Short mmCIF file of N, CA and C in Angstrom, two decimals:
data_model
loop_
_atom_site.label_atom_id
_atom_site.label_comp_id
_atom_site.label_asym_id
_atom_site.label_seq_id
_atom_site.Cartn_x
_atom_site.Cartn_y
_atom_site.Cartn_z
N UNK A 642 -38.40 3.74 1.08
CA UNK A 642 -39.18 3.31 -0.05
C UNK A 642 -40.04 4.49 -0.48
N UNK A 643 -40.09 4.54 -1.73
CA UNK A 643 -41.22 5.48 -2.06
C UNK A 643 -42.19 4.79 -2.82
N UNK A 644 -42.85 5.17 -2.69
CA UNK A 644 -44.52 4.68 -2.73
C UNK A 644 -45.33 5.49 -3.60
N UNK A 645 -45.72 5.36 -5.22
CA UNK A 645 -46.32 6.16 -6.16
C UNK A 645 -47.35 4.94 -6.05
N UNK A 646 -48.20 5.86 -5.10
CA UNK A 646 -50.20 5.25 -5.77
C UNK A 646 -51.15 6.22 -6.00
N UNK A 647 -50.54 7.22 -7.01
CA UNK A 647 -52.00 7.24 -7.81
C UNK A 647 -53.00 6.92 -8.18
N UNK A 648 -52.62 5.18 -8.62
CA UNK A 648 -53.75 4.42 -8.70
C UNK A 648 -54.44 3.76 -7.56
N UNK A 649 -53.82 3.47 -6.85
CA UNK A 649 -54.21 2.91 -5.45
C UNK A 649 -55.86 2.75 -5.44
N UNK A 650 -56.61 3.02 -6.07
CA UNK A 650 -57.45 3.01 -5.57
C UNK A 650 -58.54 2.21 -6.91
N UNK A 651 -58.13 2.27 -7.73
CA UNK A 651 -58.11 1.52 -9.32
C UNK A 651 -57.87 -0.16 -9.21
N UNK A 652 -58.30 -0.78 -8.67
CA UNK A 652 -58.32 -2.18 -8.31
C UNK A 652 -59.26 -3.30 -9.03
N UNK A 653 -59.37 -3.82 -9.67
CA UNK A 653 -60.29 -4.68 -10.03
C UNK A 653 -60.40 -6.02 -9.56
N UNK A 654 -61.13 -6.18 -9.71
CA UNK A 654 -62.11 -7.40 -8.98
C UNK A 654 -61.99 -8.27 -7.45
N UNK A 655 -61.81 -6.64 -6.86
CA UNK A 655 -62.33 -6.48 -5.69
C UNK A 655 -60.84 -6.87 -4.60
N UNK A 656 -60.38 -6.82 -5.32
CA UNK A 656 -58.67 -6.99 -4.83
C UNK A 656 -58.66 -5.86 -3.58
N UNK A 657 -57.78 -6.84 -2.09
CA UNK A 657 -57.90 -5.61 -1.33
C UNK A 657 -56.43 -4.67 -1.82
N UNK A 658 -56.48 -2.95 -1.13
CA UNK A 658 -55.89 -2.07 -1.94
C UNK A 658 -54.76 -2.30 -0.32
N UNK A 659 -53.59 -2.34 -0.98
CA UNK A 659 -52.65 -2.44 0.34
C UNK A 659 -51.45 -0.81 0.23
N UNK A 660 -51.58 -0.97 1.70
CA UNK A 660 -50.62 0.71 1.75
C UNK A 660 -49.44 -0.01 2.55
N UNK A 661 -48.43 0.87 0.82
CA UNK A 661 -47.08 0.46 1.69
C UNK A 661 -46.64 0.94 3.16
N UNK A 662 -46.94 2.29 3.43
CA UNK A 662 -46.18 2.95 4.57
C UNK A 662 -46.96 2.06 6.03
N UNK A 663 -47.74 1.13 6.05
CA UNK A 663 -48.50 0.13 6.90
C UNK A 663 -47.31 -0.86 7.06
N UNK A 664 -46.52 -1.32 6.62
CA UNK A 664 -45.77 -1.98 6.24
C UNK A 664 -44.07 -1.86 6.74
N UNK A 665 -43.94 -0.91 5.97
CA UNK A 665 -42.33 0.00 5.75
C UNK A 665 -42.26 1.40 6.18
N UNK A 666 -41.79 1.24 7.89
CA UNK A 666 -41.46 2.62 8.43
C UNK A 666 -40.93 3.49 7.17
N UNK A 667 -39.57 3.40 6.09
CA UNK A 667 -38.91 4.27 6.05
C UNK A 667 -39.90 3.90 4.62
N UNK A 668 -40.85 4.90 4.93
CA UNK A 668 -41.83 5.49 3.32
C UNK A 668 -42.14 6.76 3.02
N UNK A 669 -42.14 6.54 1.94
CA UNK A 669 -42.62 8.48 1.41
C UNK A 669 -43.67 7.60 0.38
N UNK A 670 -45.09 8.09 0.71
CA UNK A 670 -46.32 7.95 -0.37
C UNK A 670 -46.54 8.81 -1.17
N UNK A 671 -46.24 8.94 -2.42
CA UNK A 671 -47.17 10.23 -3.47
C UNK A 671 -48.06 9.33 -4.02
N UNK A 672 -48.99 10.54 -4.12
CA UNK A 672 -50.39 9.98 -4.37
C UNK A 672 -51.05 11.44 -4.90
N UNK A 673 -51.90 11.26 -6.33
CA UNK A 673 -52.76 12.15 -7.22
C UNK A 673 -53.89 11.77 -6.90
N UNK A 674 -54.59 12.90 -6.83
CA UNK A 674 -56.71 13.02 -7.26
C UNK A 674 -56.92 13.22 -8.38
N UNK A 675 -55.79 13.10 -9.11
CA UNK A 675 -56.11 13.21 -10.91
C UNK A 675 -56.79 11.77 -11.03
N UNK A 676 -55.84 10.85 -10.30
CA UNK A 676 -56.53 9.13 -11.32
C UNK A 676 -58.37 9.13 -10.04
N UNK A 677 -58.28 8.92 -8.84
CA UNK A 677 -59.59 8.58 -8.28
C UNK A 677 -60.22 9.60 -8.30
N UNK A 678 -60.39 10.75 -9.06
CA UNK A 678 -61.26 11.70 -9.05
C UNK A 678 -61.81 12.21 -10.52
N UNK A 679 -60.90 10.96 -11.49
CA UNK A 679 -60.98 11.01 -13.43
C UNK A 679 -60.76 12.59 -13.36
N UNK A 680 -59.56 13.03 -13.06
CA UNK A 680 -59.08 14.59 -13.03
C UNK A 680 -57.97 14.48 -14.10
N UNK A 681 -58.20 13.84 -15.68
CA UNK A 681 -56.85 13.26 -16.01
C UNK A 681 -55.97 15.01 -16.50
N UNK A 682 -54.81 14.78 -16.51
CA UNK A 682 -53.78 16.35 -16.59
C UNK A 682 -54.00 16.48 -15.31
N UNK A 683 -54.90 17.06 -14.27
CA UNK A 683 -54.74 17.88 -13.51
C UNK A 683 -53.45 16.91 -12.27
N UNK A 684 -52.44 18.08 -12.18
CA UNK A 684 -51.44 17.34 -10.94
C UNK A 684 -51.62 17.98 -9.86
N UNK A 685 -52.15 17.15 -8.83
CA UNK A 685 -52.64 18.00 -8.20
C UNK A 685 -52.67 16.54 -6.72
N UNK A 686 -51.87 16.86 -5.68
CA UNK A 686 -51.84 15.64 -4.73
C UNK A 686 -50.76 15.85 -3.86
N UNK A 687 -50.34 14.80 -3.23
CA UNK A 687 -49.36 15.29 -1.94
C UNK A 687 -48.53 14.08 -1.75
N UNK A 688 -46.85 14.55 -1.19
CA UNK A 688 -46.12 13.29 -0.61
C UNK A 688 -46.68 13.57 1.14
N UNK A 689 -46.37 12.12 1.40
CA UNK A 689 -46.29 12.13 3.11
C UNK A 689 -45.02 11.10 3.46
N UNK A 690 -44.95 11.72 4.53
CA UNK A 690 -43.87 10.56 4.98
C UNK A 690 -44.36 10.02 6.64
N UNK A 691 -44.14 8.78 6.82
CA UNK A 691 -44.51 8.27 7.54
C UNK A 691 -44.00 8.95 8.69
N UNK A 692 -44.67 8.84 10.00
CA UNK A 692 -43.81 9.32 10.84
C UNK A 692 -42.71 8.95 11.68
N UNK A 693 -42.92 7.53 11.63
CA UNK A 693 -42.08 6.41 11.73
C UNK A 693 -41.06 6.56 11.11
N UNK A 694 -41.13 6.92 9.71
CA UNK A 694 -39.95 7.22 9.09
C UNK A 694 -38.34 8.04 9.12
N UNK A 695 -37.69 7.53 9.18
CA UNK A 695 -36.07 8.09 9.84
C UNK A 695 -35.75 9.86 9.23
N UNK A 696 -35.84 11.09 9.79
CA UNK A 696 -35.65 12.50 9.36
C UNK A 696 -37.04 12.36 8.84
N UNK A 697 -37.98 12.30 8.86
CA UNK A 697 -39.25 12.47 8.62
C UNK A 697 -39.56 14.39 8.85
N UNK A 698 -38.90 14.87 9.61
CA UNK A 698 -38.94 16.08 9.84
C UNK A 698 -38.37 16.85 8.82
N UNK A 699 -37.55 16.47 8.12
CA UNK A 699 -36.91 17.00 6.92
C UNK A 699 -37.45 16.86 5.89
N UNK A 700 -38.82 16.14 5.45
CA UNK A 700 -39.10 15.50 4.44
C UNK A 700 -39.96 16.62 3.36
N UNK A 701 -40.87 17.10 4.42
CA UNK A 701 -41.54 18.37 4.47
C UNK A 701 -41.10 19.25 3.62
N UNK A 702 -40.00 19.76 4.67
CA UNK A 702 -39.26 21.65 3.83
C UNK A 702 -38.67 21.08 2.77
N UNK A 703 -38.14 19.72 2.71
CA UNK A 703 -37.11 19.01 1.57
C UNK A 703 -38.10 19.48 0.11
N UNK A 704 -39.01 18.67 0.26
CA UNK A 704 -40.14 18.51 -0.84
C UNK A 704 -40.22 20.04 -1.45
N UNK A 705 -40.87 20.82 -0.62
CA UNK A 705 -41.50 22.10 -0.99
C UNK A 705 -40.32 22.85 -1.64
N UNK A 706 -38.58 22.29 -1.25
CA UNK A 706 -37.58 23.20 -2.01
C UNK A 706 -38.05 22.72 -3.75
N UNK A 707 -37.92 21.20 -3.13
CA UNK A 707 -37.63 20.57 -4.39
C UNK A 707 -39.21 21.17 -5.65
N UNK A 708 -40.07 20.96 -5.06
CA UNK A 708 -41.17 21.38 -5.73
C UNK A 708 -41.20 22.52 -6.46
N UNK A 709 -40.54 23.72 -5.51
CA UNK A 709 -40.17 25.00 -6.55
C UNK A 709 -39.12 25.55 -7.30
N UNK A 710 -37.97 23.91 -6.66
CA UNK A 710 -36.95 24.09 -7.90
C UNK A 710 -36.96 24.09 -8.95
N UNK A 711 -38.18 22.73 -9.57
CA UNK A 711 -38.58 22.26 -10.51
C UNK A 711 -39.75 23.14 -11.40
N UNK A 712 -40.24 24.11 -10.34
CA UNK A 712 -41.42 24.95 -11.36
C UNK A 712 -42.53 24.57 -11.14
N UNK A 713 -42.40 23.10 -10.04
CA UNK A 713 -43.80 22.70 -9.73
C UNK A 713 -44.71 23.04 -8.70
N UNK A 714 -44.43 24.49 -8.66
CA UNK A 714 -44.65 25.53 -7.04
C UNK A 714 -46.23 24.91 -6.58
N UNK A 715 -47.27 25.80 -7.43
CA UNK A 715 -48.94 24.99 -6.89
C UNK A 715 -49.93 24.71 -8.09
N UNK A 716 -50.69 23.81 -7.89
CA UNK A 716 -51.82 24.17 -8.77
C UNK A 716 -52.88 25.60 -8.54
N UNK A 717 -53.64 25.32 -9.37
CA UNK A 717 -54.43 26.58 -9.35
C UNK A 717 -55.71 26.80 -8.49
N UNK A 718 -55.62 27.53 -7.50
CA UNK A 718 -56.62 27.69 -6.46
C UNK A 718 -57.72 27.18 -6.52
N UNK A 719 -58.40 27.05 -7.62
CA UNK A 719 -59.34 26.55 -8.13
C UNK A 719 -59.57 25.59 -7.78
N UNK A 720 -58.40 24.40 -8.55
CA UNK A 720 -58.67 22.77 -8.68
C UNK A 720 -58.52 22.65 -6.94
N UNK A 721 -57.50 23.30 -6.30
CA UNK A 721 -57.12 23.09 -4.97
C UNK A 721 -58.68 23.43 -4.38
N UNK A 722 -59.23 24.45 -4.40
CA UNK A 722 -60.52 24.79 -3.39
C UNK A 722 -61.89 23.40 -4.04
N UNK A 723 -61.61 23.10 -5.19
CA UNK A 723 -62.07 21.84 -5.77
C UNK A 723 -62.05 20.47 -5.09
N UNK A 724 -60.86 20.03 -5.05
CA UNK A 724 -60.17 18.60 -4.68
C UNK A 724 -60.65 18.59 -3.33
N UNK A 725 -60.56 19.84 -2.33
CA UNK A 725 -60.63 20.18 -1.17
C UNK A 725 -61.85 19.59 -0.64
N UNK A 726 -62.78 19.92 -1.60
CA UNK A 726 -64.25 19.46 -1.21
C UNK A 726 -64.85 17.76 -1.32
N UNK A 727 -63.31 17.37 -1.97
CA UNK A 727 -64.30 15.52 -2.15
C UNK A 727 -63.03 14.77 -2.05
N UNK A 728 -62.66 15.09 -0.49
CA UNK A 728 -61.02 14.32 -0.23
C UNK A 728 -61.55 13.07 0.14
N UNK A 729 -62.25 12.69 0.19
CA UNK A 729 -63.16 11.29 0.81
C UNK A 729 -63.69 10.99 -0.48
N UNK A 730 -63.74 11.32 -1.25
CA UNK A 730 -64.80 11.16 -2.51
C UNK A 730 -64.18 10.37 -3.75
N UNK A 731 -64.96 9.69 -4.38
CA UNK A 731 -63.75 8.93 -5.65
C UNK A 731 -65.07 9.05 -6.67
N UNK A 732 -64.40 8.89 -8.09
CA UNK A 732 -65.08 9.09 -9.28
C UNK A 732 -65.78 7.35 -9.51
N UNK A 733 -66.59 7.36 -10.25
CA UNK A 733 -67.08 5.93 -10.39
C UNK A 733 -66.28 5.22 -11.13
N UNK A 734 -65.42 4.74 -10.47
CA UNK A 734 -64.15 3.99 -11.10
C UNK A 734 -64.65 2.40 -11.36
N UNK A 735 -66.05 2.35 -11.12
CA UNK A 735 -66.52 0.88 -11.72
C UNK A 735 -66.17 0.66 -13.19
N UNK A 736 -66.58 1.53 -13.58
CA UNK A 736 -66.63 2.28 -15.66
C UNK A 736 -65.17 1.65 -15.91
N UNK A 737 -63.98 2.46 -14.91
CA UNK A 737 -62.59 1.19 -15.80
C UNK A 737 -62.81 -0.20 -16.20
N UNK A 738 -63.68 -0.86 -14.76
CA UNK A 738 -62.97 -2.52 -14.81
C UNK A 738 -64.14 -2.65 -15.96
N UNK A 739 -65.03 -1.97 -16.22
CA UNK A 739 -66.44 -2.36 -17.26
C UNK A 739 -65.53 -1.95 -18.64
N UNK A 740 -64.94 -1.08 -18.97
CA UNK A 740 -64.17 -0.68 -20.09
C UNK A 740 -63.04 -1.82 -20.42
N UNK A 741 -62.33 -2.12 -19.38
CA UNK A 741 -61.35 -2.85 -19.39
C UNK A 741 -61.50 -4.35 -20.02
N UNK A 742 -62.85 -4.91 -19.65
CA UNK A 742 -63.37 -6.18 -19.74
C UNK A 742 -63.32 -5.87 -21.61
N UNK A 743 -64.27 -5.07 -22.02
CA UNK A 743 -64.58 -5.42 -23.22
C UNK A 743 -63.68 -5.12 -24.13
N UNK A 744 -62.71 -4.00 -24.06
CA UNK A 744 -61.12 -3.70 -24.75
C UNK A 744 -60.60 -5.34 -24.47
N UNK A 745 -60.15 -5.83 -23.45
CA UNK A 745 -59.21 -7.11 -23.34
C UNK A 745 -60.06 -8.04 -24.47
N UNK A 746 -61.37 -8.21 -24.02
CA UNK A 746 -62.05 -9.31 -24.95
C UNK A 746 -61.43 -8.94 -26.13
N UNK A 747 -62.02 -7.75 -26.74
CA UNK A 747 -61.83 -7.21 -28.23
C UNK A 747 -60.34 -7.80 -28.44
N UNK A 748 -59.26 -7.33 -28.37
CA UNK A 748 -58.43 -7.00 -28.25
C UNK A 748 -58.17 -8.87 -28.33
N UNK A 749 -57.96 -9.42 -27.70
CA UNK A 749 -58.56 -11.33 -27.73
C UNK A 749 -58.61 -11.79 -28.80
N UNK A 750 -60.15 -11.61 -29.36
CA UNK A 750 -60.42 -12.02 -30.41
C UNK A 750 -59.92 -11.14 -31.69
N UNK A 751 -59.30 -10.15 -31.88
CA UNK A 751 -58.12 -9.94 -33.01
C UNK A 751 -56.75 -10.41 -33.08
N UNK A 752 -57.13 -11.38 -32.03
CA UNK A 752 -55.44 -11.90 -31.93
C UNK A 752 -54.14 -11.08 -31.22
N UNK A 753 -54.52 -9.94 -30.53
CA UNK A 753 -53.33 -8.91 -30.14
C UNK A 753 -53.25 -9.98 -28.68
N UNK A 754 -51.95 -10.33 -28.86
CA UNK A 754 -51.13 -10.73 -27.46
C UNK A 754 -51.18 -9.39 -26.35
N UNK A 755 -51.67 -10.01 -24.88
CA UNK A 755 -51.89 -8.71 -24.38
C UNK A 755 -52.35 -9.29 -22.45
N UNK A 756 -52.03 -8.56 -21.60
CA UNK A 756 -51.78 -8.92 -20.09
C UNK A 756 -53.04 -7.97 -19.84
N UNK A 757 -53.92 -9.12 -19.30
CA UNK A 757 -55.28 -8.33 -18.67
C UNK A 757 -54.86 -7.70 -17.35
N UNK A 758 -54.96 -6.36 -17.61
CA UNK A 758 -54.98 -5.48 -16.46
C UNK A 758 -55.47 -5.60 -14.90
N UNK A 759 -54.92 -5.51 -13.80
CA UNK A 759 -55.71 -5.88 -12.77
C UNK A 759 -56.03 -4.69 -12.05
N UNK A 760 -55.81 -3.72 -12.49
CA UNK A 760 -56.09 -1.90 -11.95
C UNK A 760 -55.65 -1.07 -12.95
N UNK A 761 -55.99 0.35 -13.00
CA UNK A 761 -55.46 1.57 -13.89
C UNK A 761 -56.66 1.70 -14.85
N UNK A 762 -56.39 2.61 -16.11
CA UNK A 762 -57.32 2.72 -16.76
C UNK A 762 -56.97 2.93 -18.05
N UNK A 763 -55.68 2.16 -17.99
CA UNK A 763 -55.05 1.58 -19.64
C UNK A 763 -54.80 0.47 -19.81
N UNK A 764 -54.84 -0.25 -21.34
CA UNK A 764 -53.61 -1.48 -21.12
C UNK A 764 -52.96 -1.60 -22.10
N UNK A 765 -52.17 -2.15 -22.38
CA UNK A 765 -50.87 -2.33 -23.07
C UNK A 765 -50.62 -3.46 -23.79
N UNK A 766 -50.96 -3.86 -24.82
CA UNK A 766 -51.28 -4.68 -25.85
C UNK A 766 -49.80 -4.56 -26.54
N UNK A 767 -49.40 -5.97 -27.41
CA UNK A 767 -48.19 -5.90 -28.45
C UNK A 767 -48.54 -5.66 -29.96
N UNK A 768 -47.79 -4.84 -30.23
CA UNK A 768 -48.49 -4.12 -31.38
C UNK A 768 -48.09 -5.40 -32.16
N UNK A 769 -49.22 -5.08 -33.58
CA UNK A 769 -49.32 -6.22 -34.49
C UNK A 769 -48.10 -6.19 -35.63
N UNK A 770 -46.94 -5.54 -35.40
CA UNK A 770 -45.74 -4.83 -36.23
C UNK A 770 -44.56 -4.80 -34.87
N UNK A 771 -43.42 -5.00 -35.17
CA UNK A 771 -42.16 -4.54 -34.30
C UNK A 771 -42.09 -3.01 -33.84
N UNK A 772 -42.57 -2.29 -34.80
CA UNK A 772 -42.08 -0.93 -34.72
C UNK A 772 -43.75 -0.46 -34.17
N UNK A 773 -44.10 0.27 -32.61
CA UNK A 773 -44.93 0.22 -32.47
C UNK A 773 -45.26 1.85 -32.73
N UNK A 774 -44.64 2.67 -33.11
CA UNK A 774 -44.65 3.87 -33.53
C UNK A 774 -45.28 3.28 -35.01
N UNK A 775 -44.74 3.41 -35.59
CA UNK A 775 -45.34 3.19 -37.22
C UNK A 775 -46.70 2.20 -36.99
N UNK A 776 -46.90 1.06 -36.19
CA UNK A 776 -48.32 0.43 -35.77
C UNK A 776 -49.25 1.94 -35.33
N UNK A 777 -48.79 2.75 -34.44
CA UNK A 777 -49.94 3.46 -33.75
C UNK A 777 -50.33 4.80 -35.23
N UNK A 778 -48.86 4.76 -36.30
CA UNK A 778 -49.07 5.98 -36.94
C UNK A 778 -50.14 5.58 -37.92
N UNK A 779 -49.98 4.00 -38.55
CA UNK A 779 -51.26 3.98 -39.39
C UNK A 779 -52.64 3.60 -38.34
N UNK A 780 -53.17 3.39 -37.26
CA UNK A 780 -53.79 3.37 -36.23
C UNK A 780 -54.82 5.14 -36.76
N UNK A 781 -53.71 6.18 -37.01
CA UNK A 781 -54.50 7.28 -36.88
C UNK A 781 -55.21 7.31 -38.30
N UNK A 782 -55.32 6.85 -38.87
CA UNK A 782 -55.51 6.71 -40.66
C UNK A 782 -57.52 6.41 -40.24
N UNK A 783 -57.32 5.70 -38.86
CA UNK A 783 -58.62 5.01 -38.96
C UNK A 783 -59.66 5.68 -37.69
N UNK A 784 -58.89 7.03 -36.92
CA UNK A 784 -59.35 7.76 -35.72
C UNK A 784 -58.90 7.19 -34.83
N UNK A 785 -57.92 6.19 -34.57
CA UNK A 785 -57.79 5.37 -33.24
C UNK A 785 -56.87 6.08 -32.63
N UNK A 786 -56.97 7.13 -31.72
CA UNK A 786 -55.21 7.51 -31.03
C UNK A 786 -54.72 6.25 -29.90
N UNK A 787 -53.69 5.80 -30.89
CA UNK A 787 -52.62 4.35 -29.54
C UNK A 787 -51.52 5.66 -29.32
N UNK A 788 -51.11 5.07 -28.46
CA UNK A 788 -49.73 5.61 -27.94
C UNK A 788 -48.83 4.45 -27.71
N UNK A 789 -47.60 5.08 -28.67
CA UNK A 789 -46.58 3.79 -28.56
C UNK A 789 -45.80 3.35 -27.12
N UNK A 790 -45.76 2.30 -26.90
CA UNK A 790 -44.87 2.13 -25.65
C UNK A 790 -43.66 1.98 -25.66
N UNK A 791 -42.74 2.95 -26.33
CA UNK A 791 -41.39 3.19 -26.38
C UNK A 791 -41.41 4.26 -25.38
N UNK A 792 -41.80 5.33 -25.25
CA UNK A 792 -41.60 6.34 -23.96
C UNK A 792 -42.22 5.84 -22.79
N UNK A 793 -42.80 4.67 -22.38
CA UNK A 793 -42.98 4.14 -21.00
C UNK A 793 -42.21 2.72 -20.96
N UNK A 794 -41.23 2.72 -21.71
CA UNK A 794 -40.20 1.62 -21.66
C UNK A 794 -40.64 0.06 -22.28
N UNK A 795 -41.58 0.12 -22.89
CA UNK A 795 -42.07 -0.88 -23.33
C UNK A 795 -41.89 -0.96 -25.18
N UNK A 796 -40.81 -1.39 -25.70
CA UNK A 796 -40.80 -0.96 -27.53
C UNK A 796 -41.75 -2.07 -27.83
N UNK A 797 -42.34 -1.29 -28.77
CA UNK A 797 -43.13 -2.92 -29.28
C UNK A 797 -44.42 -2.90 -28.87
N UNK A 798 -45.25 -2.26 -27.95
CA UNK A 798 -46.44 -2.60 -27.04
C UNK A 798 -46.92 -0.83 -27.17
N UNK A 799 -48.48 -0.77 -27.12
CA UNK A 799 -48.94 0.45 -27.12
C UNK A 799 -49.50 0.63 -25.85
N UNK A 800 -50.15 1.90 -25.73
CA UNK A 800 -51.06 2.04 -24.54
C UNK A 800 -52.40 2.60 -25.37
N UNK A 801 -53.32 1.46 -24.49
CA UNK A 801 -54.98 2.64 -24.87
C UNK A 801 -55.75 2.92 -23.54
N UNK A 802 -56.22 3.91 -23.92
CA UNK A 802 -56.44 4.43 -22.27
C UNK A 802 -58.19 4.00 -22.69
N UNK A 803 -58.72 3.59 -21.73
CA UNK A 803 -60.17 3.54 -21.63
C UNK A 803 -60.96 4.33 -20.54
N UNK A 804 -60.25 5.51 -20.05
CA UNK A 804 -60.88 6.35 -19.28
C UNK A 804 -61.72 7.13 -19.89
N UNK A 805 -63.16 6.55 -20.22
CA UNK A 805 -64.21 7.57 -21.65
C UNK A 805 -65.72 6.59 -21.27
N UNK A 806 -66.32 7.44 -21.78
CA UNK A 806 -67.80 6.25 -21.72
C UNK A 806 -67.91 5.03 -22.21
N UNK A 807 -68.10 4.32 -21.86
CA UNK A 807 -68.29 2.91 -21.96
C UNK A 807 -68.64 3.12 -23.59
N UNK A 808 -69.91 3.88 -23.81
CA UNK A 808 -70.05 3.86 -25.01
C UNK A 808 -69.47 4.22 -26.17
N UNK A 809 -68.81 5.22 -25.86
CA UNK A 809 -67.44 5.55 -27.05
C UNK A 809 -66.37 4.39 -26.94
N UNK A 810 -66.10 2.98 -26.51
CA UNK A 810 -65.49 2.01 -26.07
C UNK A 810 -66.17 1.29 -26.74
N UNK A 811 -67.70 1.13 -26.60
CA UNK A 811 -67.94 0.30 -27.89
C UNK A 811 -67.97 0.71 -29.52
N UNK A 812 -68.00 1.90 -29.17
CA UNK A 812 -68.12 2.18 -30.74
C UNK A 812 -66.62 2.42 -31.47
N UNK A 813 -65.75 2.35 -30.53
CA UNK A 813 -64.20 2.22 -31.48
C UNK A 813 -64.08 0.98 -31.61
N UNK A 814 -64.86 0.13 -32.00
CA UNK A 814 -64.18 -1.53 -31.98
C UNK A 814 -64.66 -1.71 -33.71
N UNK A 815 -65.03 -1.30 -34.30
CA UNK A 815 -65.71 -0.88 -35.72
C UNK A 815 -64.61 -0.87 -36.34
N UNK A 816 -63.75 0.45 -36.01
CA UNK A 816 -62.61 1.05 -36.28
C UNK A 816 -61.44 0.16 -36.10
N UNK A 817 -61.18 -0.31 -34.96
CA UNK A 817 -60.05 -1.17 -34.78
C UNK A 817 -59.99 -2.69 -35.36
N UNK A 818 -61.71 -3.46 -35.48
CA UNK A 818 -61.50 -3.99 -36.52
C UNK A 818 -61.19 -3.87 -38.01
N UNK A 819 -61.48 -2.61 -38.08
CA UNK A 819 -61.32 -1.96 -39.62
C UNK A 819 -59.79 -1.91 -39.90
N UNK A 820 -59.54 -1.35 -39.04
CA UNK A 820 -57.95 -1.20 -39.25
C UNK A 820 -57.07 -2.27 -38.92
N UNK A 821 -57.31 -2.86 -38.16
CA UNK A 821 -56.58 -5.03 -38.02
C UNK A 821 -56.35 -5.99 -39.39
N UNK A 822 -57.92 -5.46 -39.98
CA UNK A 822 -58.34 -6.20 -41.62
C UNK A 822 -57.70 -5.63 -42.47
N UNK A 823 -57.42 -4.34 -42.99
CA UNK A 823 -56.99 -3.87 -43.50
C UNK A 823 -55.77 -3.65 -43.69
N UNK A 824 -55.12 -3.73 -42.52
CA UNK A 824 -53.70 -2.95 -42.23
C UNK A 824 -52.89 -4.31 -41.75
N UNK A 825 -53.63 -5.42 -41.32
CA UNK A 825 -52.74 -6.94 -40.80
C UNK A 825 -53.35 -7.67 -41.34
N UNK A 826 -54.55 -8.00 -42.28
CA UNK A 826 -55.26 -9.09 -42.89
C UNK A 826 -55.67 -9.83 -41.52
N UNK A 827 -56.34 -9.37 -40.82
CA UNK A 827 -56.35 -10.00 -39.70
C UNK A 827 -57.71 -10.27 -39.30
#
């Protein structure tokens, strides 16, 4: 099994956080300090493999080929002598589930059909149009950047990320009503 928790640690309302490789000898965990450290771009994190896990000894040199086959040799000493210092440490990831609450409300009361998030620091609403590209293109008419959910397999549904100050979260709801009324009579 492989095991992508980046977010792992992005949980709301107090949900306990469960680790697969606790579970399932044959695991490989990747896991980023981009999402619990609000490091967003930076890639920067590690696979492990359980030790339990069957060739677990291979998993290692396997990775590191594969890593510089791809071009994905290291990050930059920097972020690494960075990350290094707050491996125990997480960003105040309270701010998602506080962001999250008032986007879902909003988002509610304009009528957008939409699955309240239970971790991460986006969500994914059905655009008010079929074509959610052309929804997110007049979206920019009004400052709102959506991102359509056709490249994360979702046609039809956008993503908005609420990883930002609470207060720039309230003050795009101006805008997104502006553009609902305008653009859906809504």
């Amino acid at each position: 099994m492989i095991s992508d928790e980046p977010y792992r640690e992005i949980m709301f309302g107090g949900q306990p956080i469960q680790y697969a490789a606790k579970f399932y000898d044959d695991t490989l965990t990747c896991y980023s300090f981009s999402k619990s450290l609000s490091l967003p771009g930076e890639r920067i994190g590690y696979v492990a493999a359980n030790p339990r896990c069957e060739d677990a000894e291979y998993i290692v040199p396997m990775c590191g080929q594969i890593s510089r086959g791809t071009g994905h040799n290291c990050p930059a000493s920097l972020i690494q002598l960075a990350v290094a210092e707050c491996l125990d440490e997480t960003s105040d990831l309270g701010v998602y589930e506080t962001n999250m609450e008032l986007i879902y409300a909003e988002l509610k009361k304009l009528g957008f059909t939409v699955v309240k998030p239970s971790g991460t620091f986006y969500i994914f609403p059905k655009a008010l149009e079929e074509d959610a590209n052309a929804f997110c293109k007049k979206a920019m008419k009004y400052d709102l950047a959506l991102v359509p959910g056709d490249s994360f397999g979702c046609p039809g549904y956008f993503r908005m990320a609420y990883c930002i100050d609470t207060e720039k979260v309230r003050r795009s709801f101006a805008a997104l009503e502006k553009f609902v009324a305008e653009e859906y009579g809504k």
